[in-house]
């Protein structure tokens, strides 16, 4: 039987300090994954996040089966967003981005959102979808949304297919968070 240290390792480095890490921590705990998952919430800009993720991935004692960066488009200059994706991928990292905010992933659990929202409008929209006030950094979001995960994945795929050719900096709304969620789901313990 494999010990915890012998399991494959995932690295997830998030731009946000709380929202994204709390979601992925809850997902990992709930699924009882057959991988070790290291989640870092940096609260830093996209460029610094990618640099730090590359450093963590390349630590001598660390070997990660997969290493991911999770970040938003935010209000960064457009060319920086695409450049961050290219630098991450060029360094062997996978990217789970959202244009414009991570909360897009939450909304996709309820509906297909075709029109871009300003990041300030996501809280209002989520409050309506949840039927209660949306609290950023909530520790319960994964649990509240998990039964609708397949809907969110379907909606995220549909959004990406509508972007032809894809241009993440301009494709608002769009997200690849579902790719990371799908990867983690592959390691669900039965």
mmCIF file of N, CA and C in Angstrom, residues 92-166:
data_model
loop_
_atom_site.group_PDB
_atom_site.id
_atom_site.type_symbol
_atom_site.label_atom_id
_atom_site.label_comp_id
_atom_site.label_asym_id
_atom_site.label_seq_id
_atom_site.Cartn_x
_atom_site.Cartn_y
_atom_site.Cartn_z
ATOM 1 N N UNK A 92 6.545 24.589 -18.122
ATOM 2 C CA UNK A 92 5.964 23.317 -17.752
ATOM 3 C C UNK A 92 4.825 23.379 -16.754
ATOM 4 N N UNK A 93 4.239 24.563 -16.600
ATOM 5 C CA UNK A 93 3.106 24.726 -15.695
ATOM 6 C C UNK A 93 1.806 24.680 -16.481
ATOM 7 N N UNK A 94 0.774 24.170 -15.856
ATOM 8 C CA UNK A 94 -0.572 24.258 -16.404
ATOM 9 C C UNK A 94 -1.202 25.536 -15.848
ATOM 10 N N UNK A 95 -2.172 26.079 -16.571
ATOM 11 C CA UNK A 95 -2.793 27.336 -16.149
ATOM 12 C C UNK A 95 -4.303 27.178 -16.055
ATOM 13 N N UNK A 96 -4.834 27.584 -14.902
ATOM 14 C CA UNK A 96 -6.280 27.667 -14.690
ATOM 15 C C UNK A 96 -6.587 29.149 -14.520
ATOM 16 N N UNK A 97 -6.902 29.800 -15.640
ATOM 17 C CA UNK A 97 -7.149 31.241 -15.590
ATOM 18 C C UNK A 97 -8.640 31.529 -15.640
ATOM 19 N N UNK A 98 -8.973 32.747 -15.238
ATOM 20 C CA UNK A 98 -10.338 33.249 -15.380
ATOM 21 C C UNK A 98 -10.266 34.670 -15.906
ATOM 22 N N UNK A 99 -11.089 34.945 -16.887
ATOM 23 C CA UNK A 99 -11.237 36.298 -17.387
ATOM 24 C C UNK A 99 -12.697 36.668 -17.191
ATOM 25 N N UNK A 100 -13.068 37.369 -16.214
ATOM 26 C CA UNK A 100 -12.269 38.357 -15.538
ATOM 27 C C UNK A 100 -11.950 37.976 -14.096
ATOM 28 N N UNK A 101 -12.731 37.149 -13.452
ATOM 29 C CA UNK A 101 -12.501 36.817 -12.046
ATOM 30 C C UNK A 101 -12.797 35.341 -11.782
ATOM 31 N N UNK A 102 -12.185 34.798 -10.730
ATOM 32 C CA UNK A 102 -12.391 33.406 -10.344
ATOM 33 C C UNK A 102 -13.868 33.124 -10.085
ATOM 34 N N UNK A 103 -14.596 34.126 -9.627
ATOM 35 C CA UNK A 103 -16.013 33.951 -9.346
ATOM 36 C C UNK A 103 -16.825 33.555 -10.574
ATOM 37 N N UNK A 104 -16.281 33.780 -11.773
ATOM 38 C CA UNK A 104 -16.929 33.278 -12.987
ATOM 39 C C UNK A 104 -17.137 31.766 -12.862
ATOM 40 N N UNK A 105 -16.139 31.060 -12.352
ATOM 41 C CA UNK A 105 -16.242 29.612 -12.172
ATOM 42 C C UNK A 105 -17.438 29.270 -11.284
ATOM 43 N N UNK A 106 -17.656 30.036 -10.238
ATOM 44 C CA UNK A 106 -18.797 29.809 -9.349
ATOM 45 C C UNK A 106 -20.122 30.018 -10.086
ATOM 46 N N UNK A 107 -20.219 31.101 -10.834
ATOM 47 C CA UNK A 107 -21.459 31.417 -11.548
ATOM 48 C C UNK A 107 -21.800 30.334 -12.563
ATOM 49 N N UNK A 108 -20.780 29.766 -13.197
ATOM 50 C CA UNK A 108 -21.030 28.725 -14.204
ATOM 51 C C UNK A 108 -21.685 27.485 -13.616
ATOM 52 N N UNK A 109 -21.675 27.332 -12.319
ATOM 53 C CA UNK A 109 -22.394 26.233 -11.671
ATOM 54 C C UNK A 109 -23.908 26.430 -11.778
ATOM 55 N N UNK A 110 -24.331 27.670 -11.989
ATOM 56 C CA UNK A 110 -25.759 28.003 -12.036
ATOM 57 C C UNK A 110 -26.264 28.310 -13.439
ATOM 58 N N UNK A 111 -25.409 28.940 -14.240
ATOM 59 C CA UNK A 111 -25.859 29.362 -15.571
ATOM 60 C C UNK A 111 -24.689 29.552 -16.514
ATOM 61 N N UNK A 112 -25.010 29.512 -17.784
ATOM 62 C CA UNK A 112 -24.036 29.816 -18.832
ATOM 63 C C UNK A 112 -23.999 31.325 -18.969
ATOM 64 N N UNK A 113 -22.877 31.905 -18.694
ATOM 65 C CA UNK A 113 -22.726 33.364 -18.732
ATOM 66 C C UNK A 113 -21.951 33.731 -19.990
ATOM 67 N N UNK A 114 -22.654 34.352 -20.918
ATOM 68 C CA UNK A 114 -22.071 34.670 -22.210
ATOM 69 C C UNK A 114 -21.494 36.072 -22.268
ATOM 70 N N UNK A 115 -22.039 36.972 -21.455
ATOM 71 C CA UNK A 115 -21.593 38.359 -21.471
ATOM 72 C C UNK A 115 -20.610 38.600 -20.335
ATOM 73 N N UNK A 116 -19.562 39.347 -20.634
ATOM 74 C CA UNK A 116 -18.577 39.658 -19.615
ATOM 75 C C UNK A 116 -19.131 40.592 -18.560
ATOM 76 N N UNK A 117 -18.710 40.361 -17.338
ATOM 77 C CA UNK A 117 -19.070 41.228 -16.223
ATOM 78 C C UNK A 117 -17.815 41.914 -15.715
ATOM 79 N N UNK A 118 -17.985 43.085 -15.159
ATOM 80 C CA UNK A 118 -16.875 43.707 -14.443
ATOM 81 C C UNK A 118 -16.705 42.923 -13.158
ATOM 82 N N UNK A 119 -15.511 42.795 -12.671
ATOM 83 C CA UNK A 119 -15.251 41.965 -11.490
ATOM 84 C C UNK A 119 -16.077 42.393 -10.279
ATOM 85 N N UNK A 120 -16.442 43.660 -10.187
ATOM 86 C CA UNK A 120 -17.253 44.135 -9.060
ATOM 87 C C UNK A 120 -18.689 43.607 -9.121
ATOM 88 N N UNK A 121 -19.143 43.198 -10.299
ATOM 89 C CA UNK A 121 -20.523 42.730 -10.463
ATOM 90 C C UNK A 121 -20.705 41.244 -10.138
ATOM 91 N N UNK A 122 -19.625 40.518 -9.977
ATOM 92 C CA UNK A 122 -19.740 39.090 -9.676
ATOM 93 C C UNK A 122 -20.387 38.834 -8.321
ATOM 94 N N UNK A 123 -20.082 39.661 -7.334
ATOM 95 C CA UNK A 123 -20.645 39.470 -5.991
ATOM 96 C C UNK A 123 -22.170 39.566 -6.026
ATOM 97 N N UNK A 124 -22.696 40.577 -6.734
ATOM 98 C CA UNK A 124 -24.139 40.752 -6.853
ATOM 99 C C UNK A 124 -24.768 39.560 -7.564
ATOM 100 N N UNK A 125 -24.153 39.137 -8.657
ATOM 101 C CA UNK A 125 -24.670 38.003 -9.438
ATOM 102 C C UNK A 125 -24.656 36.722 -8.602
ATOM 103 N N UNK A 126 -23.581 36.492 -7.873
ATOM 104 C CA UNK A 126 -23.491 35.286 -7.050
ATOM 105 C C UNK A 126 -24.482 35.311 -5.896
ATOM 106 N N UNK A 127 -24.712 36.462 -5.333
ATOM 107 C CA UNK A 127 -25.709 36.586 -4.270
ATOM 108 C C UNK A 127 -27.069 36.136 -4.788
ATOM 109 N N UNK A 128 -27.400 36.550 -6.001
ATOM 110 C CA UNK A 128 -28.676 36.155 -6.614
ATOM 111 C C UNK A 128 -28.698 34.644 -6.887
ATOM 112 N N UNK A 129 -27.620 34.116 -7.438
ATOM 113 C CA UNK A 129 -27.554 32.685 -7.763
ATOM 114 C C UNK A 129 -27.636 31.816 -6.509
ATOM 115 N N UNK A 130 -26.949 32.220 -5.464
ATOM 116 C CA UNK A 130 -26.902 31.428 -4.230
ATOM 117 C C UNK A 130 -28.165 31.561 -3.387
ATOM 118 N N UNK A 131 -28.906 32.645 -3.608
ATOM 119 C CA UNK A 131 -30.088 32.891 -2.786
ATOM 120 C C UNK A 131 -29.730 33.374 -1.392
ATOM 121 N N UNK A 132 -28.503 33.829 -1.241
ATOM 122 C CA UNK A 132 -28.011 34.409 0.006
ATOM 123 C C UNK A 132 -26.799 35.261 -0.341
ATOM 124 N N UNK A 133 -26.361 36.062 0.593
ATOM 125 C CA UNK A 133 -25.243 36.968 0.336
ATOM 126 C C UNK A 133 -23.964 36.176 0.065
ATOM 127 N N UNK A 134 -23.321 36.469 -1.058
ATOM 128 C CA UNK A 134 -22.043 35.842 -1.387
ATOM 129 C C UNK A 134 -20.958 36.471 -0.525
ATOM 130 N N UNK A 135 -20.209 35.616 0.130
ATOM 131 C CA UNK A 135 -19.090 36.049 0.958
ATOM 132 C C UNK A 135 -17.788 35.635 0.282
ATOM 133 N N UNK A 136 -17.028 36.608 -0.164
ATOM 134 C CA UNK A 136 -15.724 36.308 -0.749
ATOM 135 C C UNK A 136 -14.884 35.593 0.310
ATOM 136 N N UNK A 137 -14.057 34.681 -0.103
ATOM 137 C CA UNK A 137 -13.180 33.910 0.781
ATOM 138 C C UNK A 137 -13.927 32.884 1.628
ATOM 139 N N UNK A 138 -15.142 32.557 1.259
ATOM 140 C CA UNK A 138 -15.939 31.595 2.008
ATOM 141 C C UNK A 138 -15.263 30.219 2.026
ATOM 142 N N UNK A 139 -15.306 29.570 3.173
ATOM 143 C CA UNK A 139 -14.743 28.224 3.285
ATOM 144 C C UNK A 139 -15.752 27.162 2.847
ATOM 145 N N UNK A 140 -16.986 27.562 2.544
ATOM 146 C CA UNK A 140 -18.033 26.595 2.201
ATOM 147 C C UNK A 140 -18.394 26.559 0.718
ATOM 148 N N UNK A 141 -17.747 27.362 -0.105
ATOM 149 C CA UNK A 141 -18.166 27.445 -1.514
ATOM 150 C C UNK A 141 -18.080 26.109 -2.239
ATOM 151 N N UNK A 142 -17.012 25.363 -2.057
ATOM 152 C CA UNK A 142 -16.927 24.079 -2.758
ATOM 153 C C UNK A 142 -18.114 23.200 -2.381
ATOM 154 N N UNK A 143 -18.368 23.092 -1.100
ATOM 155 C CA UNK A 143 -19.463 22.239 -0.616
ATOM 156 C C UNK A 143 -20.808 22.706 -1.164
ATOM 157 N N UNK A 144 -21.008 24.022 -1.241
ATOM 158 C CA UNK A 144 -22.269 24.565 -1.738
ATOM 159 C C UNK A 144 -22.456 24.320 -3.237
ATOM 160 N N UNK A 145 -21.370 24.190 -3.963
ATOM 161 C CA UNK A 145 -21.437 24.089 -5.425
ATOM 162 C C UNK A 145 -21.208 22.683 -5.976
ATOM 163 N N UNK A 146 -20.697 21.775 -5.172
ATOM 164 C CA UNK A 146 -20.207 20.499 -5.694
ATOM 165 C C UNK A 146 -21.234 19.702 -6.490
ATOM 166 N N UNK A 147 -22.494 19.755 -6.135
ATOM 167 C CA UNK A 147 -23.504 18.986 -6.862
ATOM 168 C C UNK A 147 -23.768 19.546 -8.260
ATOM 169 N N UNK A 148 -23.324 20.764 -8.504
ATOM 170 C CA UNK A 148 -23.508 21.400 -9.817
ATOM 171 C C UNK A 148 -22.209 21.453 -10.625
ATOM 172 N N UNK A 149 -21.198 20.729 -10.175
ATOM 173 C CA UNK A 149 -19.891 20.808 -10.820
ATOM 174 C C UNK A 149 -19.928 20.399 -12.292
ATOM 175 N N UNK A 150 -20.666 19.356 -12.629
ATOM 176 C CA UNK A 150 -20.716 18.919 -14.032
ATOM 177 C C UNK A 150 -21.337 20.000 -14.915
ATOM 178 N N UNK A 151 -22.284 20.748 -14.377
ATOM 179 C CA UNK A 151 -22.881 21.867 -15.120
ATOM 180 C C UNK A 151 -21.837 22.942 -15.366
ATOM 181 N N UNK A 152 -21.050 23.271 -14.347
ATOM 182 C CA UNK A 152 -20.010 24.295 -14.487
ATOM 183 C C UNK A 152 -18.971 23.876 -15.521
ATOM 184 N N UNK A 153 -18.578 22.621 -15.498
ATOM 185 C CA UNK A 153 -17.597 22.128 -16.473
ATOM 186 C C UNK A 153 -18.163 22.240 -17.885
ATOM 187 N N UNK A 154 -19.393 21.835 -18.064
ATOM 188 C CA UNK A 154 -20.042 21.925 -19.385
ATOM 189 C C UNK A 154 -20.095 23.376 -19.857
ATOM 190 N N UNK A 155 -20.460 24.298 -18.970
ATOM 191 C CA UNK A 155 -20.537 25.719 -19.336
ATOM 192 C C UNK A 155 -19.157 26.293 -19.657
ATOM 193 N N UNK A 156 -18.142 25.907 -18.889
ATOM 194 C CA UNK A 156 -16.782 26.410 -19.138
ATOM 195 C C UNK A 156 -16.265 25.923 -20.491
ATOM 196 N N UNK A 157 -16.528 24.678 -20.813
ATOM 197 C CA UNK A 157 -16.117 24.134 -22.115
ATOM 198 C C UNK A 157 -16.815 24.892 -23.245
ATOM 199 N N UNK A 158 -18.098 25.130 -23.082
ATOM 200 C CA UNK A 158 -18.867 25.864 -24.093
ATOM 201 C C UNK A 158 -18.309 27.270 -24.291
ATOM 202 N N UNK A 159 -17.924 27.934 -23.197
ATOM 203 C CA UNK A 159 -17.325 29.270 -23.305
ATOM 204 C C UNK A 159 -16.033 29.227 -24.114
ATOM 205 N N UNK A 160 -15.184 28.245 -23.815
ATOM 206 C CA UNK A 160 -13.912 28.155 -24.546
ATOM 207 C C UNK A 160 -14.115 27.838 -26.020
ATOM 208 N N UNK A 161 -15.082 26.991 -26.313
ATOM 209 C CA UNK A 161 -15.356 26.660 -27.717
ATOM 210 C C UNK A 161 -15.866 27.872 -28.494
ATOM 211 N N UNK A 162 -16.506 28.800 -27.796
ATOM 212 C CA UNK A 162 -17.015 30.014 -28.440
ATOM 213 C C UNK A 162 -15.882 30.985 -28.778
ATOM 214 N N UNK A 163 -14.724 30.777 -28.201
ATOM 215 C CA UNK A 163 -13.559 31.646 -28.443
ATOM 216 C C UNK A 163 -12.720 31.026 -29.550
ATOM 217 N N UNK A 164 -12.973 31.444 -30.772
ATOM 218 C CA UNK A 164 -12.302 30.839 -31.916
ATOM 219 C C UNK A 164 -11.755 31.913 -32.837
ATOM 220 N N UNK A 165 -10.455 32.122 -32.854
ATOM 221 C CA UNK A 165 -9.433 31.432 -32.077
ATOM 222 C C UNK A 165 -9.368 32.005 -30.657
ATOM 223 N N UNK A 166 -8.895 31.210 -29.707
ATOM 224 C CA UNK A 166 -8.833 31.694 -28.333
ATOM 225 C C UNK A 166 -7.791 32.797 -28.140
#
